[in-house]
Coordinates of C-alpha atoms and ligand atoms in Angstrom, one line a residue:
X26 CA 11.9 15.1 0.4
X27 CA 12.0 13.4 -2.8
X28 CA 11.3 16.0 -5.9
X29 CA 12.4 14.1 -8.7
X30 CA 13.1 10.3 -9.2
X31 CA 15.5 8.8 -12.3
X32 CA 13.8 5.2 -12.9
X33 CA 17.0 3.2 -13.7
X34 CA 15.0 0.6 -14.9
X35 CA 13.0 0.2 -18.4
X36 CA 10.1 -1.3 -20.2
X37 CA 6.8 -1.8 -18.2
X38 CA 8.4 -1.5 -14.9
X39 CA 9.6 2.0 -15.3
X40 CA 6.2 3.0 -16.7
X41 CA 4.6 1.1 -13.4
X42 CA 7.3 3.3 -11.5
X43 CA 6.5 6.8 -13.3
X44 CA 3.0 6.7 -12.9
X45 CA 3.2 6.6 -8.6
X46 CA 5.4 8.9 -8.9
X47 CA 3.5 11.3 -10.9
X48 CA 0.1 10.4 -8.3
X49 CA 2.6 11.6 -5.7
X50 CA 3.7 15.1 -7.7
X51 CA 7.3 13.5 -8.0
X52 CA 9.0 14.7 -11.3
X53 CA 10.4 11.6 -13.3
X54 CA 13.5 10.8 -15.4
X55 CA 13.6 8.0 -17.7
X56 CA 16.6 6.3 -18.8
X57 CA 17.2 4.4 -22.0
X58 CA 19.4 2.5 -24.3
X59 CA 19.9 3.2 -28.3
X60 CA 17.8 0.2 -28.4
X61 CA 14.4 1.6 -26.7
X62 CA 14.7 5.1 -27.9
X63 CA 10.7 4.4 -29.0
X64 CA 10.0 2.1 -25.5
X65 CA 7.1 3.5 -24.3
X66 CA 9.4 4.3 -20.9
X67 CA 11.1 6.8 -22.4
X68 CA 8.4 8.3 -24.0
X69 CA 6.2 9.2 -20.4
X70 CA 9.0 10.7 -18.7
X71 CA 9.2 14.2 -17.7
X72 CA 12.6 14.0 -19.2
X73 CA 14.7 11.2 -20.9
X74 CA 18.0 10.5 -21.2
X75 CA 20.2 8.1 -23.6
X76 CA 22.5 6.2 -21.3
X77 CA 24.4 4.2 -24.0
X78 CA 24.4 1.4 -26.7
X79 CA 21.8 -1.8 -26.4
X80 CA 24.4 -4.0 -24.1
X81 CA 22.7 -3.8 -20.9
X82 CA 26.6 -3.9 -19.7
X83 CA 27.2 -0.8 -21.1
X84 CA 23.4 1.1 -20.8
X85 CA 21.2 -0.2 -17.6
X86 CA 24.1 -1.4 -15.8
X87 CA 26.7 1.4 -16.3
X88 CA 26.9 2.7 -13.3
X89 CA 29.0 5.8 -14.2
X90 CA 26.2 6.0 -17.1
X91 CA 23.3 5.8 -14.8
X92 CA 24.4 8.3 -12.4
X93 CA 25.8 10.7 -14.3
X94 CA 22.3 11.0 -15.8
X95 CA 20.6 11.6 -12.3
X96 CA 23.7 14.3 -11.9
X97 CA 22.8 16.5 -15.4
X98 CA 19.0 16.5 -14.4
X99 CA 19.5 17.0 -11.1
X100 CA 17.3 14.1 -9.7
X101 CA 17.8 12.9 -6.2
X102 CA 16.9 9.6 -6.2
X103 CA 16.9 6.7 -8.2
X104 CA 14.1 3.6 -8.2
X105 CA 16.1 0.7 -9.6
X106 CA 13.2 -1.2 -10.5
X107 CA 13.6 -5.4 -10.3
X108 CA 16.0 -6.9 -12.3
X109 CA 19.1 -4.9 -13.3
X110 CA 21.4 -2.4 -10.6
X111 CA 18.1 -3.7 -8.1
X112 CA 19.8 -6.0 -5.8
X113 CA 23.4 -4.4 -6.4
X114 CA 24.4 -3.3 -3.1
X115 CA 27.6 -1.6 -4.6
X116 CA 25.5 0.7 -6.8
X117 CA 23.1 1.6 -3.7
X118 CA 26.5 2.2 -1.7
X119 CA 27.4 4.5 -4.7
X120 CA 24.2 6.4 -4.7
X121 CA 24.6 7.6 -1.1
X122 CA 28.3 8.5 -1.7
X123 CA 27.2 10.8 -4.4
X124 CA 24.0 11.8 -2.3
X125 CA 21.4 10.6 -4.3
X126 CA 18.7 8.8 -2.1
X127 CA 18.9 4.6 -3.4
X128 CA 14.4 3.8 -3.4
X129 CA 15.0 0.8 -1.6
X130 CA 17.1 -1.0 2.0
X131 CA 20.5 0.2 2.6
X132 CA 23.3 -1.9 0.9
X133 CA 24.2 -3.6 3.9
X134 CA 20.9 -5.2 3.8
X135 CA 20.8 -5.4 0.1
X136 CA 24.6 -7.5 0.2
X137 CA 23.5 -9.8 3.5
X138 CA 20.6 -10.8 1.6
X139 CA 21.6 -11.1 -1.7
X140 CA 23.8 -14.1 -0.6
X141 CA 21.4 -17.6 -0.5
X142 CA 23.9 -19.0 1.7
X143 CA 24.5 -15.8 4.3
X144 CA 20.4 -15.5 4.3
X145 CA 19.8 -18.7 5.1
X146 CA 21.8 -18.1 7.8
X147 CA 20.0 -15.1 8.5
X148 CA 16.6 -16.5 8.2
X149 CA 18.0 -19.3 10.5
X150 CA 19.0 -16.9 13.6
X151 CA 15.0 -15.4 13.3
X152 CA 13.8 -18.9 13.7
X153 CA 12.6 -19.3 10.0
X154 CA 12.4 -23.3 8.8
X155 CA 15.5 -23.5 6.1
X156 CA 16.7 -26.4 4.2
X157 CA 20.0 -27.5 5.0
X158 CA 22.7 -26.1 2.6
X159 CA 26.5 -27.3 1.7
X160 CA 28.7 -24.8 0.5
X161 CA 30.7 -26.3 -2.4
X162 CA 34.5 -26.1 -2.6
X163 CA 35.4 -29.1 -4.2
X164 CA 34.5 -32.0 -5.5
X165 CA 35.4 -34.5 -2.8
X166 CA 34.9 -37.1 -0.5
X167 CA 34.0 -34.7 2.3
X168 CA 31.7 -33.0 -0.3
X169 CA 30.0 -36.5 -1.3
X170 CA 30.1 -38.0 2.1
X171 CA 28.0 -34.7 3.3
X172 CA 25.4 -34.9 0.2
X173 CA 25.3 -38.4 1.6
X174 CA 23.9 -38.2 4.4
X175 CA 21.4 -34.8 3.1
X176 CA 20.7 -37.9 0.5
X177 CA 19.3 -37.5 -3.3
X178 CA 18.3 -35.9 -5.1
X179 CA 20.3 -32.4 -4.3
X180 CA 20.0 -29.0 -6.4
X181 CA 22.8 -27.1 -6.8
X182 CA 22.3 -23.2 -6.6
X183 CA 24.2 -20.5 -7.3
X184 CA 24.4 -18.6 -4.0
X185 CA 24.1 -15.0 -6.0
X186 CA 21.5 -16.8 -8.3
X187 CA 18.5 -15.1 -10.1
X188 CA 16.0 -15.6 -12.3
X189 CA 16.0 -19.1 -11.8
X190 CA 19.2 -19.2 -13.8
X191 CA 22.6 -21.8 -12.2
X192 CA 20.4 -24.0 -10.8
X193 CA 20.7 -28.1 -11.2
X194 CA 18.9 -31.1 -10.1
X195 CA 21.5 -33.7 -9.2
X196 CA 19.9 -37.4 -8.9
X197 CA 23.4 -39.4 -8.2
X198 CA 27.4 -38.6 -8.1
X199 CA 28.0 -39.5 -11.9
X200 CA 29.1 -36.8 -13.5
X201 CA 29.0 -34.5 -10.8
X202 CA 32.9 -32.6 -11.1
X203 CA 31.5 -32.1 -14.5
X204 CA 28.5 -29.6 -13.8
X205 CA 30.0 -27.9 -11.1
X206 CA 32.7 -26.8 -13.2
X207 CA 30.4 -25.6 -15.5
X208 CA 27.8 -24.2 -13.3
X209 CA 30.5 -22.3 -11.9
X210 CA 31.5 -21.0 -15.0
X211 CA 27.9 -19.7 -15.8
X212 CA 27.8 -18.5 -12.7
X213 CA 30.5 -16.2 -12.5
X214 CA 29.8 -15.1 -16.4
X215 CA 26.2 -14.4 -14.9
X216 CA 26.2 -12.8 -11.4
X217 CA 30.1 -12.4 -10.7
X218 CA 30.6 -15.1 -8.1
X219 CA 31.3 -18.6 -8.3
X220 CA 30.5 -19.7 -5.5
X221 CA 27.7 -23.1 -5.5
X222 CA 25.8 -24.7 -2.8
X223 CA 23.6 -27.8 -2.1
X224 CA 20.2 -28.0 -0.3
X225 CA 17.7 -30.9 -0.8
X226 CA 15.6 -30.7 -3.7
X227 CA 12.3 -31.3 -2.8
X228 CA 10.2 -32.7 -5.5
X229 CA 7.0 -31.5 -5.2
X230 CA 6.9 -28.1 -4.0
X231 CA 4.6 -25.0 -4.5
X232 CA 6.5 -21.8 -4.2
X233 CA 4.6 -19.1 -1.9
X234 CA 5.7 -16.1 -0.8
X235 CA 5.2 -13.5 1.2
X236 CA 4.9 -9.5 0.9
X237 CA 6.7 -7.5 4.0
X238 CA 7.2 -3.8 3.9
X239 CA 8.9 -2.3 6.7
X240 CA 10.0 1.8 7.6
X241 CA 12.7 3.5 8.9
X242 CA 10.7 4.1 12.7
X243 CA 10.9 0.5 13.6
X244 CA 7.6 -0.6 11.6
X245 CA 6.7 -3.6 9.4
X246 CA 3.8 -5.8 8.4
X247 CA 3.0 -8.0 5.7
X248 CA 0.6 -7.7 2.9
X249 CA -0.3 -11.3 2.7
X250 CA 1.3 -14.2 0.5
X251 CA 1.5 -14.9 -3.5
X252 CA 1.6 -18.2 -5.0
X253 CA 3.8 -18.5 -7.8
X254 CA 3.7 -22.3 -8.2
X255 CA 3.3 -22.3 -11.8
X256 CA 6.7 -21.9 -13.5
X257 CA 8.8 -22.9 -16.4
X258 CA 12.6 -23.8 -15.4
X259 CA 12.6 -22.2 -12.4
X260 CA 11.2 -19.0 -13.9
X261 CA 7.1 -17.8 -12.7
X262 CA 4.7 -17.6 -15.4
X263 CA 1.4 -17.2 -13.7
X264 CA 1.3 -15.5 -9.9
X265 CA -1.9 -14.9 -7.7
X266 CA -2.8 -14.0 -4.5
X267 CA -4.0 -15.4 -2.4
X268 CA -2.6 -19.1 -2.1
X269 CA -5.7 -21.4 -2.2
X270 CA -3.7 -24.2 -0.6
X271 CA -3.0 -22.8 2.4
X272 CA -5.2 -22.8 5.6
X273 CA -6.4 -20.2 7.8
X274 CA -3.1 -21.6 10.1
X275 CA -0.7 -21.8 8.1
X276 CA -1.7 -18.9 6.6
X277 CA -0.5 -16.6 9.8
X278 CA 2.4 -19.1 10.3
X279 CA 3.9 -18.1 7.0
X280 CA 3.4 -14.5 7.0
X281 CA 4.4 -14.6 10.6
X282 CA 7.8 -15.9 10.0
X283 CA 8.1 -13.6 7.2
X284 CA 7.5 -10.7 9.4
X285 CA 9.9 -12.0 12.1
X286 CA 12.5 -12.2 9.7
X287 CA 11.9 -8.2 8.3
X288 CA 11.9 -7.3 12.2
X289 CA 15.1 -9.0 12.8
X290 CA 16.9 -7.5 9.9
X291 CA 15.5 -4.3 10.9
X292 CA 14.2 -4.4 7.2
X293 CA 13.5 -0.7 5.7
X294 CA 11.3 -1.2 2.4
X295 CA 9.5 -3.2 0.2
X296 CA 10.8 -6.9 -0.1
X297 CA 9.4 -10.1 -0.4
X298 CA 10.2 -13.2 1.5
X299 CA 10.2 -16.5 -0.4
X300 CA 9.4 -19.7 0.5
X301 CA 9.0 -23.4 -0.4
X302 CA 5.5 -25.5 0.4
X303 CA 6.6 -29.4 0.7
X304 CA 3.4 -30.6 -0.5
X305 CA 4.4 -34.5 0.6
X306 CA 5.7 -33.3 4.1
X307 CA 3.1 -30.0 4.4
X308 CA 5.9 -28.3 5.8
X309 CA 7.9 -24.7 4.4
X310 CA 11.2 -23.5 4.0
X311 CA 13.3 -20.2 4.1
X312 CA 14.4 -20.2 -0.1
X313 CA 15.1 -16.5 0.2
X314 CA 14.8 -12.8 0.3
X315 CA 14.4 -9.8 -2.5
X316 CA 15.3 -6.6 -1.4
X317 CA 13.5 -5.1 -3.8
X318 CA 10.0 -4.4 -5.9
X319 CA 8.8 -7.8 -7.4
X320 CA 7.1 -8.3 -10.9
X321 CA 4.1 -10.1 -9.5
X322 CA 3.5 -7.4 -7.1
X323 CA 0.1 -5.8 -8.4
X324 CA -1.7 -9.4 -7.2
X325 CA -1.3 -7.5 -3.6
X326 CA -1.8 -4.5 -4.6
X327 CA -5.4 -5.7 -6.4
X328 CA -6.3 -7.3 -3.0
X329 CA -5.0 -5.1 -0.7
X330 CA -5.8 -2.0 -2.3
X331 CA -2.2 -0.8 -1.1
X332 CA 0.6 1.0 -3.9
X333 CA 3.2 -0.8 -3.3
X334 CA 5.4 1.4 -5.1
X335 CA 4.5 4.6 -3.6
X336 CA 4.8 3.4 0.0
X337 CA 8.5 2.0 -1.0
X338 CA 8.9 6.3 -2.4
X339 CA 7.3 6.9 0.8
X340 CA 9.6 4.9 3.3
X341 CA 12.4 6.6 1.8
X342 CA 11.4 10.0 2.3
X343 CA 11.3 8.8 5.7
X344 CA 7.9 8.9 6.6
X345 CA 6.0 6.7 9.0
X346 CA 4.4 3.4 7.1
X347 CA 0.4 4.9 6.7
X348 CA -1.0 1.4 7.8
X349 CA -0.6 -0.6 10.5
X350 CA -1.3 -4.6 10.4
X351 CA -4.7 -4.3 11.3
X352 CA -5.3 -1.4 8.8
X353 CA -4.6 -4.3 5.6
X354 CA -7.4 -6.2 4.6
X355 CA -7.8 -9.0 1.9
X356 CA -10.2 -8.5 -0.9
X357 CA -11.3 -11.4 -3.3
X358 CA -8.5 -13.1 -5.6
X359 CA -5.7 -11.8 -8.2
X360 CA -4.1 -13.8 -10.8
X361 CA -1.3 -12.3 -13.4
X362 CA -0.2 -14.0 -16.7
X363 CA 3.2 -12.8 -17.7
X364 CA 3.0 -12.3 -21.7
X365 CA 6.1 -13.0 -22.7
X366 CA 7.2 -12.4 -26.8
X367 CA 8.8 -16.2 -27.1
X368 CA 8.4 -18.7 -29.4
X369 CA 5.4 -21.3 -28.2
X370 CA 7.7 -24.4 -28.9
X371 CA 10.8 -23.4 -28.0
X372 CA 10.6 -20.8 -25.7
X373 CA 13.3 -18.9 -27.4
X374 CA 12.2 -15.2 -27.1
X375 CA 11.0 -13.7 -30.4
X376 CA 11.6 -9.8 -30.9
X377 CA 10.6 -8.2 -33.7
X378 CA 7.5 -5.5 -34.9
X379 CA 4.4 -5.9 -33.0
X380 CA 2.1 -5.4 -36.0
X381 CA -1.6 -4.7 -34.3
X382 CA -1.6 -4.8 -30.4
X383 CA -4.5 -4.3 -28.4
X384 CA -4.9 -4.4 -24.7
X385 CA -7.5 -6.3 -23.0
X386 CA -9.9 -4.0 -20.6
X387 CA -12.9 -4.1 -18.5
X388 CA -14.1 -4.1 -15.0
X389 CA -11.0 -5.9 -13.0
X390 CA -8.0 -5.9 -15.4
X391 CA -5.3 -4.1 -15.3
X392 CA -2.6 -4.4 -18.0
X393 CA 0.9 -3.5 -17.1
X394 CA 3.1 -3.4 -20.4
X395 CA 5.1 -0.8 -22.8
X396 CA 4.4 -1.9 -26.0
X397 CA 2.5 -0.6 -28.9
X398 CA 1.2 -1.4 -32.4
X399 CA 4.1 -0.5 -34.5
X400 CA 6.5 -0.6 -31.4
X401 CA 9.7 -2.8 -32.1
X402 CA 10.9 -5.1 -29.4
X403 CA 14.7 -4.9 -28.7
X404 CA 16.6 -8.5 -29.2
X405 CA 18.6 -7.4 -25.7
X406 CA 16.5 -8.0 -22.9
X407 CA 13.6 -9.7 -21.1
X408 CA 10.3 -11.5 -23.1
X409 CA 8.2 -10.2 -20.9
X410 CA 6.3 -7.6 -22.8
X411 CA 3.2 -7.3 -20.8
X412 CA 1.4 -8.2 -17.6
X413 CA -2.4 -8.6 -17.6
X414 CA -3.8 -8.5 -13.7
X415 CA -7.0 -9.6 -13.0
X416 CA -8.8 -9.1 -10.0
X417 CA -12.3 -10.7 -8.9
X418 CA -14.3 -11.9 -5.9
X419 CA -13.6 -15.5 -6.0
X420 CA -10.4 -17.7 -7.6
X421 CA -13.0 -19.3 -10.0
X422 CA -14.4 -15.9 -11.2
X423 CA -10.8 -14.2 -11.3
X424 CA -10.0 -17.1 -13.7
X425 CA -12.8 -16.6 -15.8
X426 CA -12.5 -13.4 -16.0
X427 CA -8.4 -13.7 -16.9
X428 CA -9.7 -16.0 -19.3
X429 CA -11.5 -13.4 -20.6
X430 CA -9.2 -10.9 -20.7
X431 CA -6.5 -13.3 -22.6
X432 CA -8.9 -14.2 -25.5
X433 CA -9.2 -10.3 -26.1
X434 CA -5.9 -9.4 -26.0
X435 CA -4.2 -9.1 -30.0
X436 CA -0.4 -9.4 -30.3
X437 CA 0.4 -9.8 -33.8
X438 CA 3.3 -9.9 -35.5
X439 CA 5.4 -11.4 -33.2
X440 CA 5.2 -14.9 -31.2
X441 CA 3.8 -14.7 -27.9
X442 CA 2.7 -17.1 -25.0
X443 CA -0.6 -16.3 -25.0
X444 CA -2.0 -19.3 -26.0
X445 CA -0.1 -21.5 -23.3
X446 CA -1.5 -18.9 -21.1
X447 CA -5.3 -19.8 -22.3
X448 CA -4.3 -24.0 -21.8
X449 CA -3.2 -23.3 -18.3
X450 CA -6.8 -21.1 -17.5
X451 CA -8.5 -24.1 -19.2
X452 CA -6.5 -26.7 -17.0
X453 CA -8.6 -29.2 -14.9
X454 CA -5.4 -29.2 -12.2
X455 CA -5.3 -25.9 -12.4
X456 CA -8.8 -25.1 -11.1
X457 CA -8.9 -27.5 -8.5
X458 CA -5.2 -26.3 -7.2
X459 CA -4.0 -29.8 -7.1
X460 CA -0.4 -28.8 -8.8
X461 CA 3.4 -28.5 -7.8
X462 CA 5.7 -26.5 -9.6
X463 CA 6.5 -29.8 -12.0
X464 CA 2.5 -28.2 -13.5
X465 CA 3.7 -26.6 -16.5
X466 CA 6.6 -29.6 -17.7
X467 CA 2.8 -32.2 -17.3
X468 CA 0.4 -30.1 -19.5
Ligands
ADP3 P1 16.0 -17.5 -8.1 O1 16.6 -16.6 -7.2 O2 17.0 -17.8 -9.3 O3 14.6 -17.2 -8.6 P2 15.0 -19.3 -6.1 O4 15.9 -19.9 -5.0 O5 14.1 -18.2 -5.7 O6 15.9 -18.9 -7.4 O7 14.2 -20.5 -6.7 C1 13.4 -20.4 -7.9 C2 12.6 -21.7 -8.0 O8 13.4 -22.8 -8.1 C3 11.6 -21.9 -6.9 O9 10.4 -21.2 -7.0 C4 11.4 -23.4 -7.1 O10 10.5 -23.7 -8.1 C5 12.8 -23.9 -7.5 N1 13.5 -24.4 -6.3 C6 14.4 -23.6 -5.6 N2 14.9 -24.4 -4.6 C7 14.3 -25.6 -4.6 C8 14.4 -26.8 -3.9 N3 15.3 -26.9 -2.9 N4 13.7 -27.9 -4.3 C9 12.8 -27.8 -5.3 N5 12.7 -26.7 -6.1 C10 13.4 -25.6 -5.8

């Protein structure tokens, strides 16, 4: 049984977090830095507990920190949220040693897929389409004789890459020792691994992925796809569900594949299978796995109906998945638009005293956030201050209706993207879906 969860997370993914568990009678503990003492997080807790100094190093990603405070209030799990100890298959393993039940796979799965490279391999073995990759080492002839013959332009990843972060288009050899040094630097600085590889960049791509959840008796569906094509450097900024550019076939192809790849992996949770949609070839490809809760996940939950948060508590008390494939159905369209506090020309995040907010409403919108008027937003982390969800028969009336919901919402004080939001929801291209992930660079 799980009796009480510490959500070692913050912001509006712990509050998205606390509320399941208070549906489900689970008692909450909320963690937080000197720097979100007043965050709404740690403010709708059952009990709170200050972990350390703003660093994230030293706060959210102090392990000792983090589980001593499930330890003094006697918690006996820990949700790790996205983002953070999430995909940290160390700190999962360290949660079992100390008994403490990790919400989420088992670190084995959380390591093997945590690796581009090694689940690519993976995805491979299950039959999944994956783009070629080349493991760099160093920059030689081999190297340039193999890029060859995958031909330009390459991207260079960062095999424990996220967040869209290590990444580089690569259009010809000049230069080329140059950025891999450095984007091995960053990389290690970042994610503690240096190690790069090479697939084929493809230049028009929408990126669509797909919901799995799976339990510990051998059970796992899918909950239908999410397009997240519109993005700035690598990073989504608008998700829905579903894709409008898929058919009816390839449709089931996609979330089939994504299924076959949970069932080989004998996958135990909540994850999300990514994917790439050639748009020039119509073809997709294997990108990659999370083993964990996504930020665009209410778009399935406002279609499917489904918490995808309390299923993931569910699965790891061990209980039988309550659906079956048959049992999900789709309903309507779901867009989100992430409101991120950044500057609207340089997209440099801007912190600082939210003077008046006020959260959009009305039938079909959801707003998942932690903010308040008066509330002062920490320098140290994440923009993202908000998420407003809306949900609606049709694409066309969802985006009216997000439209809506945008113009309503006040955020003063600080800068927001708000009103990029508002050009996109205008956007010709936008309405008639006829955009790659390049969308957001062209308006
Ligand atoms: P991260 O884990 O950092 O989010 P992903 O591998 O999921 O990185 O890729 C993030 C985004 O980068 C994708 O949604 C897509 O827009 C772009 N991308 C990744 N791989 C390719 C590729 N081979 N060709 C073109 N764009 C790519």
């Amino acid at each position: 049984m799980i009796k009480k969860v510490l959500i070692a997370n913050r912001g509006e993914i712990a509050v998205r977090v606390i509320r399941s568990c208070q549906e489900l009678d689970i008692d909450t503990v909320s963690i937080y830095s000197t720097a979100d003492e007043n965050s709404l997080h740690a403010k709708v807790a059952d009990e709170s507990v200050c972990i350390g100094p703003p660093a994230a190093t030293k706060s959210y990603l102090n392990y000792q920190a983090v589980l001593t405070a499930a330890e003094i209030t006697g918690a006996d799990s820990i949700h790790p949220g996205y983002g953070f100890l999430s995909e940290n298959s160390e700190f999962a393993q360290m949660c079992f040693d100390c008994g403490i039940n990790f919400i989420g796979p088992s670190p084995e799965i959380i390591k093997k897929m945590g690796n581009k490279i090694e689940s690519k391999e993976i995805a491979k073995l299950a039959h999944l389409p994956v783009l070629d990759s080349i493991t760099i080492n160093e920059v030689n002839s081999e190297l340039k004789e193999k890029i060859n013959e995958m031909g330009f332009p390459i991207l260079i990843k960062a095999a424990s890459g996220g967040g869209g972060r290590g990444m580089q288009i690569i259009r010809s050899f000049e230069g080329l020792e140059d950025i891999v040094k450095r984007l091995k630097q960053e990389s290690k600085l970042a994610f503690g691994d240096d190690t790069l590889f090479v697939e084929k960049y493809i230049e028009n791509p929408r990126h669509i992925e797909v919901q799995i959840v799976g339990d510990k008796h051998g059970n796992l569906i899918h909950l239908g796809e999410r397009d997240c094509t519109v993005q700035r450097n690598y990073q989504k900024v608008i998700e829905e569900a579903p894709s409008q550019i898929l058919s009816a076939k390839e449709r089931k192809t996609i979330c089939e594949a994504a299924v076959n790849l949970g069932k080989y992996i004998n996958y135990d949770s909540v994850g999300t299978v990514e994917f790439l949609y050639d748009l020039d070839e119509k073809k997709f490809y294997f990108i990659e796995m999370n083993t964990r809760i996504q930020v665009e996940h209410p778009v399935t939950e406002m279609i499917t109906g489904v918490d995808l948060v309390a299923l993931q508590i569910e699965i790891a008390m061990n209980k039988k998945l309550s659906y079956s494939q048959s049992d999900i159905s789709f309903n309507g369209h779901s867009i989100e638009c992430r409101i991120n506090a950044e500057d609207p020309d340089t997209f440099m995040p801007s912190p600082g005293e939210i003077v008046h907010y006020h959260r959009p409403g009305g039938l079909g919108v959801r707003v998942d956030d932690f903010i308040y008027t008066g509330y002062k937003i920490p320098h140290c982390y994440d923009s993202m201050v908000s998420k407003v969800i809306a949900h609606s028969d049709n694409r066309e009336k969802c985006i009216k209706k997000m439209q809506r919901a945008v113009s309503e919402m006040i955020l003063s004080g600080i800068k927001s993207n708000i009103d990029l939001h508002k050009k996109v929801l205008s956007n010709k291209e936008f309405h008639s879906g006829n955009y790659s992930t390049k969308f957001l660079k062209l308006i």
